[in-house]
XYZ file of C-alpha atoms in Angstrom:
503
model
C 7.528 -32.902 15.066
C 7.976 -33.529 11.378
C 7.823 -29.831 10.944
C 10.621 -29.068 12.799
C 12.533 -31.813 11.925
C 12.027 -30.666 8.380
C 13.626 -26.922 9.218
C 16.467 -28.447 10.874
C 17.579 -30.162 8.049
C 16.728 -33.538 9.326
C 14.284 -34.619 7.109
C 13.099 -34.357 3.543
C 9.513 -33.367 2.597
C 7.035 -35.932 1.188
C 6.187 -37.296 -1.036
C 9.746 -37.929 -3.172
C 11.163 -34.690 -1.789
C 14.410 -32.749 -0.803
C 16.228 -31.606 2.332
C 15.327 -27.600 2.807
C 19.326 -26.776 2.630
C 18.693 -27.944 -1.111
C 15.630 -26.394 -1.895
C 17.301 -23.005 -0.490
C 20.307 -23.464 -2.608
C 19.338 -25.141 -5.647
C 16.109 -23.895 -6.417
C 16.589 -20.627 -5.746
C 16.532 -19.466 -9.416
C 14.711 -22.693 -10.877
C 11.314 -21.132 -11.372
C 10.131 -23.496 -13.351
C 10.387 -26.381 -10.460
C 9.354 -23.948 -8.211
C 5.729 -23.178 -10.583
C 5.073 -26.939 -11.047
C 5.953 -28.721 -7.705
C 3.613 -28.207 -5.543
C 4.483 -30.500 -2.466
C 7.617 -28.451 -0.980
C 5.118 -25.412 -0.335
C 3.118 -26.936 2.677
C 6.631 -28.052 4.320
C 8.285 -24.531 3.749
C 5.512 -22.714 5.224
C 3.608 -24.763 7.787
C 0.331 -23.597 9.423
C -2.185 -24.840 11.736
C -4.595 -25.744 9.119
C -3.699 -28.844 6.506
C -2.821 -28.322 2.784
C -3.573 -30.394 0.096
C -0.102 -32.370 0.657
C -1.596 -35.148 2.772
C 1.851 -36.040 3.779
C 2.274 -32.700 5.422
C 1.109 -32.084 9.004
C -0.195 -28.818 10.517
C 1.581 -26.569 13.524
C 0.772 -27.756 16.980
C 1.425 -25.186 19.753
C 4.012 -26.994 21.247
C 6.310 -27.243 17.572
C 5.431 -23.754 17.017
C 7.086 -22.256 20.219
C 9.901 -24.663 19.620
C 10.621 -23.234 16.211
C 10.202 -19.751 16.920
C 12.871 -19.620 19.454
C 15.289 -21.957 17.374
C 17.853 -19.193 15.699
C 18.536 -21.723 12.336
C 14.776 -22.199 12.221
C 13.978 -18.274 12.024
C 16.848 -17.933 9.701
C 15.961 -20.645 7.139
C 12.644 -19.522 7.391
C 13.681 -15.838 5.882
C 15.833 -17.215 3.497
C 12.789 -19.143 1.949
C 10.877 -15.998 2.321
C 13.193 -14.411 0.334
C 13.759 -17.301 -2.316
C 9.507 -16.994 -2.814
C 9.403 -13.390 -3.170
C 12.305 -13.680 -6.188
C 9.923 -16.191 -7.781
C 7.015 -13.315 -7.133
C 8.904 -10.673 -8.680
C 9.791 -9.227 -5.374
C 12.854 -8.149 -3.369
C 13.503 -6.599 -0.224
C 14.362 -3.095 -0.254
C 18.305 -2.322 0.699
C 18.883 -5.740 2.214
C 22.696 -5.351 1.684
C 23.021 -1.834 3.613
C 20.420 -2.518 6.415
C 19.739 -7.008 7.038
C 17.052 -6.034 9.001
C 14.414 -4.090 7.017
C 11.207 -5.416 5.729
C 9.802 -3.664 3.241
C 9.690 -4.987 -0.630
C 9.789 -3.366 -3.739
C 9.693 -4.908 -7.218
C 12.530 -7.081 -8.472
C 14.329 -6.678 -11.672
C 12.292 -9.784 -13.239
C 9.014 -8.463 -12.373
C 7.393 -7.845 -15.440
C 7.762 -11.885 -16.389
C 7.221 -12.760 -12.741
C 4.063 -10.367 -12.437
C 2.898 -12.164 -15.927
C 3.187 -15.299 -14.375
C 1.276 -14.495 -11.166
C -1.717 -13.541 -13.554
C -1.551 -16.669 -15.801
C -0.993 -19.307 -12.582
C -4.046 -17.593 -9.804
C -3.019 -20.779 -7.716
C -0.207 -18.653 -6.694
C -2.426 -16.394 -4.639
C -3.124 -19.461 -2.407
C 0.723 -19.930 -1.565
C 1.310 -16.380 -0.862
C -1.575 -16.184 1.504
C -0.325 -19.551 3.207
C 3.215 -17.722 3.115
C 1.222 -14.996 5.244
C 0.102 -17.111 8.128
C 2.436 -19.063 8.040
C 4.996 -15.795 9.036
C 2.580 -14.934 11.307
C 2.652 -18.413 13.362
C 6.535 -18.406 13.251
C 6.988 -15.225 14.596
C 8.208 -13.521 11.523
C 4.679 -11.081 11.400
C 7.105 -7.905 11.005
C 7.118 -9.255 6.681
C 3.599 -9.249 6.641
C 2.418 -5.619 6.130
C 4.839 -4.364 3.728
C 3.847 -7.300 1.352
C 0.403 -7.309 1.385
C 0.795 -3.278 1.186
C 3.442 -3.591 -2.204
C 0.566 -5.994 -3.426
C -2.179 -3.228 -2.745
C -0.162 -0.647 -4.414
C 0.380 -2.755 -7.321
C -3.217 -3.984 -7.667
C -5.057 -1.071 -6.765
C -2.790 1.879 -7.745
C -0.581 0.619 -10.711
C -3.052 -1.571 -12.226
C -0.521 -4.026 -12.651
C -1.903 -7.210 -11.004
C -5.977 -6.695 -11.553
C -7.029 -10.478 -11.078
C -5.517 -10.506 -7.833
C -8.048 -8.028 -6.435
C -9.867 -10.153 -4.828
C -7.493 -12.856 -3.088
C -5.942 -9.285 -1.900
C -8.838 -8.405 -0.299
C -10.515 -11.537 0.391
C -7.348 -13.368 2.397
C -4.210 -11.458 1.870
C -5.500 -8.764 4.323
C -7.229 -11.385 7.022
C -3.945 -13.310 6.950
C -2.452 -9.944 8.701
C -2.075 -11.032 12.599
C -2.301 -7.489 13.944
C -5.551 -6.088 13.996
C -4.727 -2.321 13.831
C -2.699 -3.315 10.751
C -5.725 -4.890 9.298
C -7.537 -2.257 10.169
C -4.619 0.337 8.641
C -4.509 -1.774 4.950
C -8.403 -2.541 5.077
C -8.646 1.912 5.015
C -5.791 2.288 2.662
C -7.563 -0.235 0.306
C -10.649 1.171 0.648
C -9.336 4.848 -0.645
C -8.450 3.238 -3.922
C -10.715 0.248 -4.596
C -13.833 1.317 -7.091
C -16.301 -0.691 -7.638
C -17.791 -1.176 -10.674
C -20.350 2.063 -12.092
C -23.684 1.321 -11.249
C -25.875 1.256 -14.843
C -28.033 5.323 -14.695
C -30.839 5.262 -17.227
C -30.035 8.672 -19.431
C -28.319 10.271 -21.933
C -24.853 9.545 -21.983
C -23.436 12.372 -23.619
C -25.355 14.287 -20.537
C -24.512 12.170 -17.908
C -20.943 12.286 -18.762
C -20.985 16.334 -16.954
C -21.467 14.973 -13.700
C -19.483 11.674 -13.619
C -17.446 12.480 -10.293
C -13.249 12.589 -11.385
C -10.890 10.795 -8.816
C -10.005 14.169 -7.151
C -12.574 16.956 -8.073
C -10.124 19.496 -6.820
C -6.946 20.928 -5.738
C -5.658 20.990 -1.818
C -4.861 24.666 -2.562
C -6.561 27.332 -4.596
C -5.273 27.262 -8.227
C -2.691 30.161 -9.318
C -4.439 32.784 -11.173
C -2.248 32.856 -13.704
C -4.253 29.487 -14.550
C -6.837 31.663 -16.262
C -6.811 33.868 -19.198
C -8.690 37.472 -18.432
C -11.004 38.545 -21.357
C -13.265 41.638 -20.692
C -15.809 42.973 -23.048
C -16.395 46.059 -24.493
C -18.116 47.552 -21.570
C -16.089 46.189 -19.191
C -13.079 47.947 -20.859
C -14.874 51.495 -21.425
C -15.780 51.117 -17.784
C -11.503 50.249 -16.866
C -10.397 53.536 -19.200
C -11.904 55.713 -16.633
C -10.552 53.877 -13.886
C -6.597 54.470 -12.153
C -4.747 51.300 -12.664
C -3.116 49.288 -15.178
C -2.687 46.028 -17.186
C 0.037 43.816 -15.854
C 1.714 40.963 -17.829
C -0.725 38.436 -18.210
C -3.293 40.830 -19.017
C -5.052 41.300 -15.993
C -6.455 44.706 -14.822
C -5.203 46.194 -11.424
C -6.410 48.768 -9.859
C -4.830 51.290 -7.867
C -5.461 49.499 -4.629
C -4.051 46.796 -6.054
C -6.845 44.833 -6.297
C -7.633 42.539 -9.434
C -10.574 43.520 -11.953
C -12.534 39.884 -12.652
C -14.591 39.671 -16.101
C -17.687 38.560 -15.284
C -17.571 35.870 -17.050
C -14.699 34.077 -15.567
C -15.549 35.452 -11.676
C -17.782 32.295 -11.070
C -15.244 29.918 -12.226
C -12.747 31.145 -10.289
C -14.794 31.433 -7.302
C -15.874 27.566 -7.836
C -12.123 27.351 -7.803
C -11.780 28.660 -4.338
C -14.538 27.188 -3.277
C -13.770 23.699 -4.053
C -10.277 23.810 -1.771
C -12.018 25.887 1.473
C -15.858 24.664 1.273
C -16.063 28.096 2.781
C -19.479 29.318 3.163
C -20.487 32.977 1.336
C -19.413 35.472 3.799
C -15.838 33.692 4.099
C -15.636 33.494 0.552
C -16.433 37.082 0.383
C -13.718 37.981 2.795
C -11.218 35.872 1.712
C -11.837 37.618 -2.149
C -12.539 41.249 -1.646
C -8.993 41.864 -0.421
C -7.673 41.025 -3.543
C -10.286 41.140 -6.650
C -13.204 42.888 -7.561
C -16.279 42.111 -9.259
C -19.780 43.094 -9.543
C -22.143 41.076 -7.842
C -19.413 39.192 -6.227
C -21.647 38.631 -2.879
C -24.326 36.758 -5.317
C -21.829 34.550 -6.920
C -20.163 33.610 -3.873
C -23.895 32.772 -2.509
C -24.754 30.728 -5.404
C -21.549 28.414 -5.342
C -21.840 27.852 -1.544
C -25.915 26.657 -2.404
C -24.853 24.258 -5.170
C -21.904 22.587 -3.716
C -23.177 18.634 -3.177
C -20.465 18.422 -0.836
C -21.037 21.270 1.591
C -25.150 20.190 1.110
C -23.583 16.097 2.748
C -21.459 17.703 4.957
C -23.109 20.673 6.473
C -24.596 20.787 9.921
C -28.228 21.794 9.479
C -28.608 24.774 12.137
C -31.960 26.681 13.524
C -32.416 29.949 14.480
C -28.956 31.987 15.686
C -28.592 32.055 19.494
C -27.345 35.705 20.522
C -23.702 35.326 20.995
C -22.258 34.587 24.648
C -19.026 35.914 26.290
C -15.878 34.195 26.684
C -12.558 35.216 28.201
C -10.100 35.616 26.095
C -6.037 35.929 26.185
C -4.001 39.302 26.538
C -1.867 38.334 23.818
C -1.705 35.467 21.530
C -1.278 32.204 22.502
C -1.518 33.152 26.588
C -4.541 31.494 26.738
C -5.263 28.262 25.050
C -8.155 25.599 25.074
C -7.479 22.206 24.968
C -9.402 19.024 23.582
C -9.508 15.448 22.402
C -11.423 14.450 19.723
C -12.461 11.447 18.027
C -12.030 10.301 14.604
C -11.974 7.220 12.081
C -8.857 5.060 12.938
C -6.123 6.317 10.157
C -2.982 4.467 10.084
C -2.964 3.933 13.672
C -4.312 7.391 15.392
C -7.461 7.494 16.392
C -7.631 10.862 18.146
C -6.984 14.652 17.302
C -5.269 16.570 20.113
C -6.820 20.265 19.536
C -5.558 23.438 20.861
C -7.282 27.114 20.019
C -5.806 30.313 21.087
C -8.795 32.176 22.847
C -7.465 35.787 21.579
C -6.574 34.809 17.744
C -8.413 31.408 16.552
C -5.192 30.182 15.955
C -5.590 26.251 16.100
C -2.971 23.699 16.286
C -4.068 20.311 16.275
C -2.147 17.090 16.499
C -2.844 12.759 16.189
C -2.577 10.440 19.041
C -3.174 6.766 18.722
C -4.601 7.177 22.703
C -6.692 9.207 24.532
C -3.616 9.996 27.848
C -1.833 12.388 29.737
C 1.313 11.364 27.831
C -0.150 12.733 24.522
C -0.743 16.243 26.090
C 2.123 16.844 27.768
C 4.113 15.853 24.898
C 2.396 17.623 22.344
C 2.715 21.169 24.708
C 6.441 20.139 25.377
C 7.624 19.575 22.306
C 5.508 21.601 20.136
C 3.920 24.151 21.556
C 6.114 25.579 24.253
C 8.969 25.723 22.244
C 7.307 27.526 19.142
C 4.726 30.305 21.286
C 6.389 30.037 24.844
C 4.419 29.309 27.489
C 0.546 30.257 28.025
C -0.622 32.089 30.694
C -3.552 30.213 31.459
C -5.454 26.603 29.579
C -8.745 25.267 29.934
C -9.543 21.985 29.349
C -13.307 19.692 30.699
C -12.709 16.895 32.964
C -11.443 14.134 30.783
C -9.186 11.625 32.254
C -6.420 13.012 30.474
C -6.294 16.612 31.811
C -7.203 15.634 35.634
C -3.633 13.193 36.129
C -1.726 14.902 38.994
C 1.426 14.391 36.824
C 0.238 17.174 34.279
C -1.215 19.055 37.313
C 2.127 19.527 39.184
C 3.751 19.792 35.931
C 1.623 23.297 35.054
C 2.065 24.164 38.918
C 5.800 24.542 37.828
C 5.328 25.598 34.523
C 3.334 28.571 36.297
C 0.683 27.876 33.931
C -3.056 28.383 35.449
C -5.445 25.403 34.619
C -9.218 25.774 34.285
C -11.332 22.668 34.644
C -14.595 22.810 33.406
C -17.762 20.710 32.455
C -17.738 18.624 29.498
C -19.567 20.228 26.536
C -20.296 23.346 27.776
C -19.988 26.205 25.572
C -19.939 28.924 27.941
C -16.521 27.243 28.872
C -15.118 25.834 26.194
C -17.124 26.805 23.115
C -14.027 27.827 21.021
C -12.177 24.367 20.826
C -15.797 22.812 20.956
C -16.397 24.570 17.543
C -13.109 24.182 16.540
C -13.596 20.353 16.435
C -16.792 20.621 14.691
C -15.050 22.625 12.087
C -12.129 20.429 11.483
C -14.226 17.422 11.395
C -16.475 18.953 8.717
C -13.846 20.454 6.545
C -11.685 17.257 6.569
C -14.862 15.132 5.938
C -15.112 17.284 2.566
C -11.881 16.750 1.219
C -11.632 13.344 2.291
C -14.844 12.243 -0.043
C -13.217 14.950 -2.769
C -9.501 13.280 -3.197
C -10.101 9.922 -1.475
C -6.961 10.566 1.142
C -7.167 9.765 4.589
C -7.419 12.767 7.127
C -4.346 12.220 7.960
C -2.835 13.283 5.119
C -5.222 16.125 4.910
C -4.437 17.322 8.070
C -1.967 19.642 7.280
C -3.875 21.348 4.474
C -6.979 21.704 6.364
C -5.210 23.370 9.538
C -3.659 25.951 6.681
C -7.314 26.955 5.480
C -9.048 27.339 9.060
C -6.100 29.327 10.086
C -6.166 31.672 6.701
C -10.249 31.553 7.301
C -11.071 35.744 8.254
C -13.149 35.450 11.319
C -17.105 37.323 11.354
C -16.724 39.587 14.016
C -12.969 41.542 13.262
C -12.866 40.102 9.189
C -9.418 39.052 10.158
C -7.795 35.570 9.947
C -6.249 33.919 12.882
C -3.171 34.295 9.787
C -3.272 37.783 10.366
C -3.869 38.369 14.053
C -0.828 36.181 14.457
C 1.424 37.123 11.971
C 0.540 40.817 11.636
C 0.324 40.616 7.224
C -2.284 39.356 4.772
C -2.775 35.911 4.119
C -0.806 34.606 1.507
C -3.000 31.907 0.589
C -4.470 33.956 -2.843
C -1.541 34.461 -4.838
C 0.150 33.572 -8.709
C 0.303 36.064 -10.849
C 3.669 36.408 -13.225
C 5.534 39.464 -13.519
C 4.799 42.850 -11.724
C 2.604 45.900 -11.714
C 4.982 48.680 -11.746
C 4.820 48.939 -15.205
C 0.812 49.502 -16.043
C -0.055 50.506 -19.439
C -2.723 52.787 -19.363
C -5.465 52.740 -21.577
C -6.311 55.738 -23.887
């Protein structure tokens, strides 16, 4: 088992070689030896397949089980992790508070080590052979937050472009987990763009509509953003109106809502469209509280039409079903639905664990990697109980999940009344069965807008359903909760209890 042998200091590698207790100590800080030999790499980092040292030999089962449970072998092998990632322009992050972390950052000598990487591409070959080759010795823990750091430096900083490929191509195969793989394949493909494909037009046209990185903010700008001009007419029409100017200029009135010029209303409804999606008669509730316009409902119509996103996204729908009856809670959050729904694997979670309050459209929603019992009764004992109390009553289909006799005995005690019902039936569970159709589709829009997973949107996208006024009272589940507006529109400097009238 030359192999083994070779980690236990017994041997030296061929051909004309050293003993590894050298190599770790002597050519630690050597780069130059370390850039042109390339015979020691096969023997520090064996694997199952054969290099192009002939006089190495590849991992048989039986050598590989012997040297991951050999303690000198697993610590040799770390050290000459750690000697290779120097020589990258690597280092491991805290090593001298915490000996057992794993994740790298750059070294001091990175720019020079990062300029060698791009002049010598042969050294993409020994860091994917340093990634199985952790893998087969039982050292897989290093091999995310490396091929990650190399991610983040290719496709984020720019620094390492020609190593895109190799990245992509073996870095990320040479993962042994394959919800990792599947974790770095989605975080590279938020940031990898391919090349433009050639339009035939006007450049100096096409240039408008050449889609930015992130077409828009999570949250609705600050209205202080904007500078208010209003024309002639506009200002004989505010004379006769009560209200005032405020500090940045804008027009009050003496319900305190906020005069728009007409010529800046549709770009600041394009601004609240682009971080809701909303459709006109949300947009229209959300703004009427707080601004006024002329022909607001028309503008809020035409954004909603041309919005390519809401046009992908969308559900088409037919003719409007009159609406059914539902129970609904005494108070809020006595009476909850309960769901599971699927979505794209993000960094390990594959499900959405929704909840909807029956009386207020209040929705809290929260990621499971599985689809169990464990995942609802944690979720309503650690988050939900403690915030709202406990419900009166939930209602849930007939999933797997809901029927365990553990959670069964455990609402028996809780006094809390479960309701079983058929899968996908509206008349039973048609507010969490919208609710999922909603979050899907609003998430779906701001993932293709900022290129972030939905985890990450998740947060953001529970604050605009829940600030969302609802058709039938024009109140959001913000406000039926919480008992004041929405604070969700907001950013103007100074106050209004100074107006200066116009004479």
């Amino acid at each position: 088992m030359p192999n083994y042998e070779f980690y236990m200091n017994l041997r030296q590698f061929e051909p004309h070689g050293e003993f590894i207790e050298i190599i770790l100590h002597k050519w630690q800080n050597d780069y130059e030896l370390l850039e042109l030999n390339h015979d020691y790499i096969q023997w520090l980092f064996p694997t199952r397949t054969q290099g192009r040292n002939f006089y190495s030999t590849p991992l048989n089962p039986q050598e590989t089980r012997l040297m991951v449970n050999t303690s000198e072998v697993q610590q040799r092998l770390r050290r000459a992790y750690k000697m290779m990632l120097k020589f990258f322009g690597v280092k491991i992050v805290g090593e001298e508070e915490d000996k057992e972390t794993t994740e790298v950052e750059r070294a001091e000598n990175f720019a020079s080590r990062f300029e060698n990487l791009t002049m010598n591409p042969h050294n993409n070959l020994r860091i994917t052979r340093i990634l199985h080759s952790l893998g087969e010795l039982g050292a897989e823990e290093y091999q995310v937050p490396l091929v990650r750091f190399f991610l983040k430096e290719i496709l984020i900083k720019n620094r390492l472009p020609r190593m895109k490929k190799s990245a992509m191509n073996f870095f990320i195969p040479a993962v042994r987990d394959s919800q990792d793989r599947q974790d770095l394949l989605f975080f590279a493909w938020r940031y990898y763009f391919p090349k433009e494909e050639f339009i035939w037009g006007n450049h100096g046209e096409l240039a408008r509509y050449k889609p930015k990185p992130v077409v828009a903010a999570l949250l609705p700008a600050p209205l202080s953003e904007w500078t208010p001009v209003y024309s002639e007419k506009e200002k004989k029409w505010l004379t006769e109106e009560p209200g005032g100017y405020g500090e940045d200029g804008w027009f009050q009135m003496e319900n305190g809502r906020i005069v728009l010029p007409a010529t800046l209303a549709p770009e600041i409804v394009r601004a609240l469209h682009a971080s809701t999606h909303g459709g006109r008669e949300m947009m229209e509730q959300q703004l009427e509280p707080h601004f006024y316009v002329p022909g607001m409902s028309a503008i809020c119509k035409a954004t909603a039409q041309q919005c390519v996103t809401c046009a992908k996204n969308n559900p088409r729908t037919g003719p409007s079903q009159p609406p059914g009856k539902q129970p609904i809670g005494l108070s809020p959050m006595a009476s909850l639905q309960i769901d599971f729904t699927v979505l794209p694997p993000c960094k390990g979670y594959k499900y959405l664990l929704v909840m909807v309050c029956t009386l207020t459209g209040w929705v809290e929603a929260f990621p499971t990697r599985t689809e169990k019992t464990t995942e609802v009764v944690k979720s309503l004992m650690k988050e939900i109980i403690p915030r709202y109390g406990l419900p009166l009553e939930i209602g849930s289909d007939n999933g797997p999940a809901f029927i365990q006799n553990c959670l069964q005995q455990l609402a028996r005690l809780l006094g809390i009344t479960w309701k079983l019902h058929t899968a996908y039936r509206p008349q039973s569970s048609g507010k969490v069965e919208r609710m999922n159709r909603t979050l899907k589709t609003l998430m779906s829009k701001l993932c293709q807008e900022t290129s972030l997973g939905w985890l990450d949107l998740l947060p953001i996208v529970l604050l605009h359903i829940r600030c969302r006024p609802t058709p039938q009272l024009k109140l959001s589940p913000y406000e039926l909760m919480f008992g004041r507006p929405t604070p969700l529109i907001n950013g103007l400097r100074g106050t209004f209890g100074h107006w200066e009238k116009l004479n």
